[in-house]
Amino acid sequence: MPFIEAVDLRKTYRVGKVEVQALCGVSFTVDKGKFVSVVGPSGSGKSTLFYLLGGLTRPDGGRIVIDGEDIAQLSDAERTRMRKRKIGFVFQKFNLLPTLDARSNIEIALDIAEASLDRTYFGRITELLGISKRLAHRPAELSGGEQQRVALARALINQPAIVLADEPTGNLDSKNSEAVLGMLRQSNQELAQTVLMITHNPEAAEYGDQIIHMRDGQIVPPEQDPQWTGHHDDGGRGAGAGDPRSR
């Protein structure tokens, strides 16, 4: 059974008197422990898909089944509990609290989830992400790459089954982007989290096991994605020589 199953997802937004179809019958499955990249141009529907998968909004139609539970049928309170228990979020904007040091910015996720700190796990992920010696520093004292790693640690600290990352390298230079993507991939492999990453960047997308291409609110073949011209898509069959996934 797939760990995540989206079936005929539909979402329409109203802008004044105009209806905008953000998703038009999107269906796909994701197996547990996979790293999936969702790519497409602006307006393709990938951000709407992100919010639906995270339980941040409801679809107008269709089903979203996560670990056997249809989250579209949950109440607001139940979806909030589900997010606390199963999902970690990483955003393009780091969303760190400027008055707190890195350690407190990570641990605040535990406070929200009313969970206790696992010191061994905390040490493991901060070491994995290369920030164990920067925990006493506030965001203004950290580089952009370090801030995003703190944000990633915050997403991982509750040991979620799923990590949803929305343009996690959008505010980073190429060097820091590669570092964060490598660490996201490493955390996926070593911590066994299922990762769905929204990105407009074909190079970033290639870190995934599986790539979903979106255009005009639908899943499309790679050749219909104008940003994918000239890029190789292996359909999620694994990493080969020179592939970012083999690093």
PDB file of C-alpha atoms in Angstrom:
ATOM      1  CA  MET A   1       0.000   0.000   0.000  1.00  0.00           C
ATOM      2  CA  PRO A   2       1.395   3.455  -0.900  1.00  0.00           C
ATOM      3  CA  PHE A   3       2.313   5.668   2.040  1.00  0.00           C
ATOM      4  CA  ILE A   4       0.805   8.713   0.300  1.00  0.00           C
ATOM      5  CA  GLU A   5      -2.019   8.460  -2.221  1.00  0.00           C
ATOM      6  CA  ALA A   6      -3.594  11.446  -3.970  1.00  0.00           C
ATOM      7  CA  VAL A   7      -6.730  10.644  -5.951  1.00  0.00           C
ATOM      8  CA  ASP A   8      -8.386  13.087  -8.397  1.00  0.00           C
ATOM      9  CA  LEU A   9      -7.465  16.178  -6.376  1.00  0.00           C
ATOM     10  CA  ARG A  10      -9.291  19.341  -7.398  1.00  0.00           C
ATOM     11  CA  LYS A  11      -8.996  22.861  -6.047  1.00  0.00           C
ATOM     12  CA  THR A  12     -10.530  26.105  -7.333  1.00  0.00           C
ATOM     13  CA  TYR A  13      -9.877  29.590  -6.020  1.00  0.00           C
ATOM     14  CA  ARG A  14     -12.141  32.586  -6.527  1.00  0.00           C
ATOM     15  CA  VAL A  15     -10.522  35.913  -7.387  1.00  0.00           C
ATOM     16  CA  GLY A  16     -13.397  38.369  -7.429  1.00  0.00           C
ATOM     17  CA  LYS A  17     -15.867  36.898  -9.893  1.00  0.00           C
ATOM     18  CA  VAL A  18     -13.219  34.804 -11.619  1.00  0.00           C
ATOM     19  CA  GLU A  19     -12.658  31.127 -10.806  1.00  0.00           C
ATOM     20  CA  VAL A  20      -9.091  29.868 -11.076  1.00  0.00           C
ATOM     21  CA  GLN A  21      -8.581  26.102 -11.242  1.00  0.00           C
ATOM     22  CA  ALA A  22      -5.399  25.423  -9.301  1.00  0.00           C
ATOM     23  CA  LEU A  23      -5.634  21.609  -9.474  1.00  0.00           C
ATOM     24  CA  CYS A  24      -7.570  19.621 -12.057  1.00  0.00           C
ATOM     25  CA  GLY A  25      -7.750  15.923 -11.193  1.00  0.00           C
ATOM     26  CA  VAL A  26      -4.260  15.263  -9.809  1.00  0.00           C
ATOM     27  CA  SER A  27      -3.491  11.648  -8.859  1.00  0.00           C
ATOM     28  CA  PHE A  28      -0.237   9.983  -7.785  1.00  0.00           C
ATOM     29  CA  THR A  29       1.247   7.682  -5.151  1.00  0.00           C
ATOM     30  CA  VAL A  30       4.411   7.823  -3.058  1.00  0.00           C
ATOM     31  CA  ASP A  31       6.003   4.868  -1.290  1.00  0.00           C
ATOM     32  CA  LYS A  32       7.316   5.204   2.255  1.00  0.00           C
ATOM     33  CA  GLY A  33      10.866   6.526   2.488  1.00  0.00           C
ATOM     34  CA  LYS A  34      10.990   7.999  -1.026  1.00  0.00           C
ATOM     35  CA  PHE A  35      12.281  11.447  -1.996  1.00  0.00           C
ATOM     36  CA  VAL A  36       9.859  12.990  -4.495  1.00  0.00           C
ATOM     37  CA  SER A  37      10.431  16.252  -6.363  1.00  0.00           C
ATOM     38  CA  VAL A  38       7.439  18.205  -7.692  1.00  0.00           C
ATOM     39  CA  VAL A  39       8.444  20.578 -10.483  1.00  0.00           C
ATOM     40  CA  GLY A  40       6.677  23.038 -12.728  1.00  0.00           C
ATOM     41  CA  PRO A  41       6.539  26.713 -13.688  1.00  0.00           C
ATOM     42  CA  SER A  42       4.860  29.391 -11.602  1.00  0.00           C
ATOM     43  CA  GLY A  43       1.099  28.847 -11.583  1.00  0.00           C
ATOM     44  CA  SER A  44       1.372  25.121 -12.285  1.00  0.00           C
ATOM     45  CA  GLY A  45      -0.394  24.164  -9.045  1.00  0.00           C
ATOM     46  CA  LYS A  46       2.577  22.767  -7.164  1.00  0.00           C
ATOM     47  CA  SER A  47       2.228  25.141  -4.199  1.00  0.00           C
ATOM     48  CA  THR A  48      -1.485  24.335  -3.921  1.00  0.00           C
ATOM     49  CA  LEU A  49      -0.545  20.659  -3.873  1.00  0.00           C
ATOM     50  CA  PHE A  50       1.939  21.407  -1.069  1.00  0.00           C
ATOM     51  CA  TYR A  51      -0.769  23.016   1.072  1.00  0.00           C
ATOM     52  CA  LEU A  52      -3.182  20.150   0.451  1.00  0.00           C
ATOM     53  CA  LEU A  53      -0.627  17.470   1.325  1.00  0.00           C
ATOM     54  CA  GLY A  54       0.277  19.366   4.480  1.00  0.00           C
ATOM     55  CA  GLY A  55      -3.338  19.544   5.588  1.00  0.00           C
ATOM     56  CA  LEU A  56      -3.169  23.347   5.498  1.00  0.00           C
ATOM     57  CA  THR A  57      -6.227  23.576   3.263  1.00  0.00           C
ATOM     58  CA  ARG A  58      -8.894  21.207   1.946  1.00  0.00           C
ATOM     59  CA  PRO A  59      -9.419  20.018  -1.621  1.00  0.00           C
ATOM     60  CA  ASP A  60     -12.708  20.759  -3.351  1.00  0.00           C
ATOM     61  CA  GLY A  61     -12.740  17.172  -4.539  1.00  0.00           C
ATOM     62  CA  GLY A  62     -10.697  13.983  -4.367  1.00  0.00           C
ATOM     63  CA  ARG A  63      -8.863  12.157  -1.594  1.00  0.00           C
ATOM     64  CA  ILE A  64      -5.503  12.497   0.154  1.00  0.00           C
ATOM     65  CA  VAL A  65      -4.604   9.332   2.024  1.00  0.00           C
ATOM     66  CA  ILE A  66      -1.521   9.449   4.256  1.00  0.00           C
ATOM     67  CA  ASP A  67      -0.537   6.263   6.053  1.00  0.00           C
ATOM     68  CA  GLY A  68      -4.043   4.878   5.540  1.00  0.00           C
ATOM     69  CA  GLU A  69      -5.866   8.024   6.760  1.00  0.00           C
ATOM     70  CA  ASP A  70      -7.891  10.279   4.445  1.00  0.00           C
ATOM     71  CA  ILE A  71      -6.838  13.689   5.738  1.00  0.00           C
ATOM     72  CA  ALA A  72      -9.407  15.516   3.593  1.00  0.00           C
ATOM     73  CA  GLN A  73     -12.101  14.047   5.855  1.00  0.00           C
ATOM     74  CA  LEU A  74     -10.514  15.222   9.107  1.00  0.00           C
ATOM     75  CA  SER A  75     -11.794  18.160  11.123  1.00  0.00           C
ATOM     76  CA  ASP A  76      -9.586  21.225  11.514  1.00  0.00           C
ATOM     77  CA  ALA A  77      -8.520  20.073  14.975  1.00  0.00           C
ATOM     78  CA  GLU A  78      -7.741  16.564  13.713  1.00  0.00           C
ATOM     79  CA  ARG A  79      -5.678  17.933  10.817  1.00  0.00           C
ATOM     80  CA  THR A  80      -3.731  20.115  13.250  1.00  0.00           C
ATOM     81  CA  ARG A  81      -2.924  17.069  15.383  1.00  0.00           C
ATOM     82  CA  MET A  82      -1.953  15.126  12.263  1.00  0.00           C
ATOM     83  CA  ARG A  83       0.468  17.876  11.182  1.00  0.00           C
ATOM     84  CA  LYS A  84       2.084  17.950  14.624  1.00  0.00           C
ATOM     85  CA  ARG A  85       2.462  14.183  14.640  1.00  0.00           C
ATOM     86  CA  LYS A  86       3.401  13.287  11.068  1.00  0.00           C
ATOM     87  CA  ILE A  87       4.643  16.275   9.051  1.00  0.00           C
ATOM     88  CA  GLY A  88       7.661  18.564   9.131  1.00  0.00           C
ATOM     89  CA  PHE A  89       7.672  21.722   6.991  1.00  0.00           C
ATOM     90  CA  VAL A  90      10.584  23.521   5.317  1.00  0.00           C
ATOM     91  CA  PHE A  91       9.870  26.805   3.540  1.00  0.00           C
ATOM     92  CA  GLN A  92      11.778  29.104   1.194  1.00  0.00           C
ATOM     93  CA  LYS A  93      11.727  31.743   3.928  1.00  0.00           C
ATOM     94  CA  PHE A  94      13.535  30.357   6.940  1.00  0.00           C
ATOM     95  CA  ASN A  95      10.910  31.664   9.421  1.00  0.00           C
ATOM     96  CA  LEU A  96      13.356  31.676  12.328  1.00  0.00           C
ATOM     97  CA  LEU A  97      12.572  33.790  15.389  1.00  0.00           C
ATOM     98  CA  PRO A  98      15.258  36.505  15.502  1.00  0.00           C
ATOM     99  CA  THR A  99      15.398  36.751  19.303  1.00  0.00           C
ATOM    100  CA  LEU A 100      16.043  33.028  19.805  1.00  0.00           C
ATOM    101  CA  ASP A 101      19.285  31.162  19.236  1.00  0.00           C
ATOM    102  CA  ALA A 102      19.464  28.226  16.837  1.00  0.00           C
ATOM    103  CA  ARG A 103      18.862  25.635  19.555  1.00  0.00           C
ATOM    104  CA  SER A 104      15.681  27.355  20.735  1.00  0.00           C
ATOM    105  CA  ASN A 105      14.470  27.839  17.167  1.00  0.00           C
ATOM    106  CA  ILE A 106      14.731  24.074  16.689  1.00  0.00           C
ATOM    107  CA  GLU A 107      13.226  23.122  20.044  1.00  0.00           C
ATOM    108  CA  ILE A 108      10.217  25.413  19.604  1.00  0.00           C
ATOM    109  CA  ALA A 109       8.752  22.767  17.283  1.00  0.00           C
ATOM    110  CA  LEU A 110       8.706  20.374  20.240  1.00  0.00           C
ATOM    111  CA  ASP A 111       6.886  22.938  22.362  1.00  0.00           C
ATOM    112  CA  ILE A 112       4.209  23.381  19.698  1.00  0.00           C
ATOM    113  CA  ALA A 113       3.766  19.622  19.364  1.00  0.00           C
ATOM    114  CA  GLU A 114       3.836  19.177  23.155  1.00  0.00           C
ATOM    115  CA  ALA A 115       6.606  16.619  22.691  1.00  0.00           C
ATOM    116  CA  SER A 116       9.673  15.911  24.810  1.00  0.00           C
ATOM    117  CA  LEU A 117      13.251  16.372  23.627  1.00  0.00           C
ATOM    118  CA  ASP A 118      15.149  13.272  22.557  1.00  0.00           C
ATOM    119  CA  ARG A 119      18.695  14.490  23.228  1.00  0.00           C
ATOM    120  CA  THR A 120      20.322  11.667  21.293  1.00  0.00           C
ATOM    121  CA  TYR A 121      18.211  12.374  18.208  1.00  0.00           C
ATOM    122  CA  PHE A 122      18.763  16.140  18.580  1.00  0.00           C
ATOM    123  CA  GLY A 123      22.506  15.577  18.592  1.00  0.00           C
ATOM    124  CA  ARG A 124      22.273  13.267  15.617  1.00  0.00           C
ATOM    125  CA  ILE A 125      20.399  15.659  13.333  1.00  0.00           C
ATOM    126  CA  THR A 126      22.375  18.760  14.302  1.00  0.00           C
ATOM    127  CA  GLU A 127      25.598  16.854  13.645  1.00  0.00           C
ATOM    128  CA  LEU A 128      24.216  15.511  10.369  1.00  0.00           C
ATOM    129  CA  LEU A 129      23.279  19.034   9.265  1.00  0.00           C
ATOM    130  CA  GLY A 130      26.592  20.526  10.341  1.00  0.00           C
ATOM    131  CA  ILE A 131      25.167  23.017  12.851  1.00  0.00           C
ATOM    132  CA  SER A 132      26.103  21.401  16.167  1.00  0.00           C
ATOM    133  CA  LYS A 133      28.676  24.134  16.852  1.00  0.00           C
ATOM    134  CA  ARG A 134      26.343  26.990  15.848  1.00  0.00           C
ATOM    135  CA  LEU A 135      23.456  26.318  18.217  1.00  0.00           C
ATOM    136  CA  ALA A 136      24.167  29.270  20.522  1.00  0.00           C
ATOM    137  CA  HIS A 137      23.990  31.778  17.650  1.00  0.00           C
ATOM    138  CA  ARG A 138      20.949  33.830  16.691  1.00  0.00           C
ATOM    139  CA  PRO A 139      19.738  33.923  13.063  1.00  0.00           C
ATOM    140  CA  ALA A 140      21.467  37.262  12.332  1.00  0.00           C
ATOM    141  CA  GLU A 141      24.783  35.599  13.198  1.00  0.00           C
ATOM    142  CA  LEU A 142      24.237  32.688  10.792  1.00  0.00           C
ATOM    143  CA  SER A 143      24.744  32.475   7.043  1.00  0.00           C
ATOM    144  CA  GLY A 144      21.767  31.829   4.772  1.00  0.00           C
ATOM    145  CA  GLY A 145      22.811  28.210   4.402  1.00  0.00           C
ATOM    146  CA  GLU A 146      23.122  27.787   8.161  1.00  0.00           C
ATOM    147  CA  GLN A 147      19.706  29.345   8.712  1.00  0.00           C
ATOM    148  CA  GLN A 148      18.126  26.914   6.263  1.00  0.00           C
ATOM    149  CA  ARG A 149      19.841  24.005   8.005  1.00  0.00           C
ATOM    150  CA  VAL A 150      18.402  25.200  11.321  1.00  0.00           C
ATOM    151  CA  ALA A 151      14.985  25.345   9.652  1.00  0.00           C
ATOM    152  CA  LEU A 152      15.518  21.805   8.349  1.00  0.00           C
ATOM    153  CA  ALA A 153      16.504  20.594  11.820  1.00  0.00           C
ATOM    154  CA  ARG A 154      13.314  22.185  13.179  1.00  0.00           C
ATOM    155  CA  ALA A 155      11.311  20.223  10.586  1.00  0.00           C
ATOM    156  CA  LEU A 156      13.049  16.974  11.552  1.00  0.00           C
ATOM    157  CA  ILE A 157      13.129  17.315  15.354  1.00  0.00           C
ATOM    158  CA  ASN A 158       9.691  15.740  15.887  1.00  0.00           C
ATOM    159  CA  GLN A 159      10.813  12.730  13.822  1.00  0.00           C
ATOM    160  CA  PRO A 160       7.979  13.217  11.305  1.00  0.00           C
ATOM    161  CA  ALA A 161       7.062  10.533   8.821  1.00  0.00           C
ATOM    162  CA  ILE A 162       6.881  13.157   6.048  1.00  0.00           C
ATOM    163  CA  VAL A 163       8.958  16.244   5.293  1.00  0.00           C
ATOM    164  CA  LEU A 164       7.349  18.798   2.962  1.00  0.00           C
ATOM    165  CA  ALA A 165       9.854  21.278   1.533  1.00  0.00           C
ATOM    166  CA  ASP A 166       8.647  24.296  -0.468  1.00  0.00           C
ATOM    167  CA  GLU A 167      11.488  25.797  -2.551  1.00  0.00           C
ATOM    168  CA  PRO A 168      14.031  25.097   0.236  1.00  0.00           C
ATOM    169  CA  THR A 169      16.906  26.576  -1.803  1.00  0.00           C
ATOM    170  CA  GLY A 170      15.025  29.545  -3.255  1.00  0.00           C
ATOM    171  CA  ASN A 171      16.921  32.100  -1.139  1.00  0.00           C
ATOM    172  CA  LEU A 172      20.338  30.428  -1.335  1.00  0.00           C
ATOM    173  CA  ASP A 173      23.346  30.685  -3.634  1.00  0.00           C
ATOM    174  CA  SER A 174      24.453  27.650  -5.632  1.00  0.00           C
ATOM    175  CA  LYS A 175      26.992  26.436  -3.058  1.00  0.00           C
ATOM    176  CA  ASN A 176      24.566  26.573  -0.142  1.00  0.00           C
ATOM    177  CA  SER A 177      21.772  25.175  -2.314  1.00  0.00           C
ATOM    178  CA  GLU A 178      23.824  22.093  -3.103  1.00  0.00           C
ATOM    179  CA  ALA A 179      24.746  21.668   0.560  1.00  0.00           C
ATOM    180  CA  VAL A 180      21.139  21.913   1.772  1.00  0.00           C
ATOM    181  CA  LEU A 181      19.869  19.562  -0.942  1.00  0.00           C
ATOM    182  CA  GLY A 182      22.574  17.044  -0.102  1.00  0.00           C
ATOM    183  CA  MET A 183      21.635  17.204   3.565  1.00  0.00           C
ATOM    184  CA  LEU A 184      17.928  16.877   2.783  1.00  0.00           C
ATOM    185  CA  ARG A 185      18.744  13.797   0.720  1.00  0.00           C
ATOM    186  CA  GLN A 186      21.003  12.429   3.444  1.00  0.00           C
ATOM    187  CA  SER A 187      18.347  12.942   6.110  1.00  0.00           C
ATOM    188  CA  ASN A 188      15.882  11.138   3.846  1.00  0.00           C
ATOM    189  CA  GLN A 189      18.240   8.171   3.557  1.00  0.00           C
ATOM    190  CA  GLU A 190      19.560   8.029   7.124  1.00  0.00           C
ATOM    191  CA  LEU A 191      16.434   9.048   9.045  1.00  0.00           C
ATOM    192  CA  ALA A 192      13.976   7.234   6.732  1.00  0.00           C
ATOM    193  CA  GLN A 193      11.637  10.193   6.249  1.00  0.00           C
ATOM    194  CA  THR A 194       9.463  10.463   3.158  1.00  0.00           C
ATOM    195  CA  VAL A 195      10.301  13.773   1.452  1.00  0.00           C
ATOM    196  CA  LEU A 196       8.220  15.795  -1.007  1.00  0.00           C
ATOM    197  CA  MET A 197      10.053  18.839  -2.325  1.00  0.00           C
ATOM    198  CA  ILE A 198       8.444  21.592  -4.381  1.00  0.00           C
ATOM    199  CA  THR A 199      10.933  23.265  -6.722  1.00  0.00           C
ATOM    200  CA  HIS A 200      11.157  25.140 -10.014  1.00  0.00           C
ATOM    201  CA  ASN A 201      14.809  24.116 -10.376  1.00  0.00           C
ATOM    202  CA  PRO A 202      15.518  21.045 -12.560  1.00  0.00           C
ATOM    203  CA  GLU A 203      18.949  20.521 -10.972  1.00  0.00           C
ATOM    204  CA  ALA A 204      17.414  20.479  -7.489  1.00  0.00           C
ATOM    205  CA  ALA A 205      14.668  18.110  -8.654  1.00  0.00           C
ATOM    206  CA  GLU A 206      17.232  15.514  -9.687  1.00  0.00           C
ATOM    207  CA  TYR A 207      18.020  14.813  -6.033  1.00  0.00           C
ATOM    208  CA  GLY A 208      14.703  12.956  -5.879  1.00  0.00           C
ATOM    209  CA  ASP A 209      13.944   9.289  -6.513  1.00  0.00           C
ATOM    210  CA  GLN A 210      10.799  10.310  -8.361  1.00  0.00           C
ATOM    211  CA  ILE A 211       9.925  13.499 -10.242  1.00  0.00           C
ATOM    212  CA  ILE A 212       6.368  14.757 -10.713  1.00  0.00           C
ATOM    213  CA  HIS A 213       5.932  17.384 -13.432  1.00  0.00           C
ATOM    214  CA  MET A 214       3.035  19.831 -13.168  1.00  0.00           C
ATOM    215  CA  ARG A 215       1.561  22.306 -15.615  1.00  0.00           C
ATOM    216  CA  ASP A 216      -1.785  24.138 -15.539  1.00  0.00           C
ATOM    217  CA  GLY A 217      -2.946  22.231 -12.464  1.00  0.00           C
ATOM    218  CA  GLN A 218      -2.246  18.782 -13.889  1.00  0.00           C
ATOM    219  CA  ILE A 219       0.511  16.184 -13.865  1.00  0.00           C
ATOM    220  CA  VAL A 220       2.144  16.074 -17.291  1.00  0.00           C
ATOM    221  CA  PRO A 221       4.923  14.123 -19.038  1.00  0.00           C
ATOM    222  CA  PRO A 222       8.414  15.699 -18.771  1.00  0.00           C
ATOM    223  CA  GLU A 223       8.385  16.782 -22.415  1.00  0.00           C
ATOM    224  CA  GLN A 224       5.412  19.048 -21.678  1.00  0.00           C
ATOM    225  CA  ASP A 225       7.350  20.898 -18.974  1.00  0.00           C
ATOM    226  CA  PRO A 226       9.141  23.806 -20.706  1.00  0.00           C
ATOM    227  CA  GLN A 227      11.655  24.083 -17.867  1.00  0.00           C
ATOM    228  CA  TRP A 228      12.701  20.461 -18.307  1.00  0.00           C
ATOM    229  CA  THR A 229      14.023  20.723 -21.864  1.00  0.00           C
ATOM    230  CA  GLY A 230      17.439  19.152 -22.043  1.00  0.00           C
ATOM    231  CA  HIS A 231      17.266  17.542 -18.613  1.00  0.00           C
ATOM    232  CA  HIS A 232      17.274  13.806 -18.033  1.00  0.00           C
ATOM    233  CA  ASP A 233      14.313  12.196 -16.280  1.00  0.00           C
ATOM    234  CA  ASP A 234      14.814   8.578 -15.241  1.00  0.00           C
ATOM    235  CA  GLY A 235      11.296   8.161 -13.890  1.00  0.00           C
ATOM    236  CA  GLY A 236      12.553   7.420 -10.402  1.00  0.00           C
ATOM    237  CA  ARG A 237      14.521   4.320 -11.317  1.00  0.00           C
ATOM    238  CA  GLY A 238      17.489   5.219  -9.150  1.00  0.00           C
ATOM    239  CA  ALA A 239      20.747   7.140  -9.254  1.00  0.00           C
ATOM    240  CA  GLY A 240      23.408   6.662 -11.837  1.00  0.00           C
ATOM    241  CA  ALA A 241      26.933   7.959 -12.284  1.00  0.00           C
ATOM    242  CA  GLY A 242      27.031  11.723 -11.942  1.00  0.00           C
ATOM    243  CA  ASP A 243      23.515  11.837 -10.478  1.00  0.00           C
ATOM    244  CA  PRO A 244      23.128  13.997  -7.332  1.00  0.00           C
ATOM    245  CA  ARG A 245      21.392  11.070  -5.639  1.00  0.00           C
ATOM    246  CA  SER A 246      24.600   9.023  -5.743  1.00  0.00           C
ATOM    247  CA  ARG A 247      26.583  11.577  -3.727  1.00  0.00           C
TER     248      ARG A 247
END
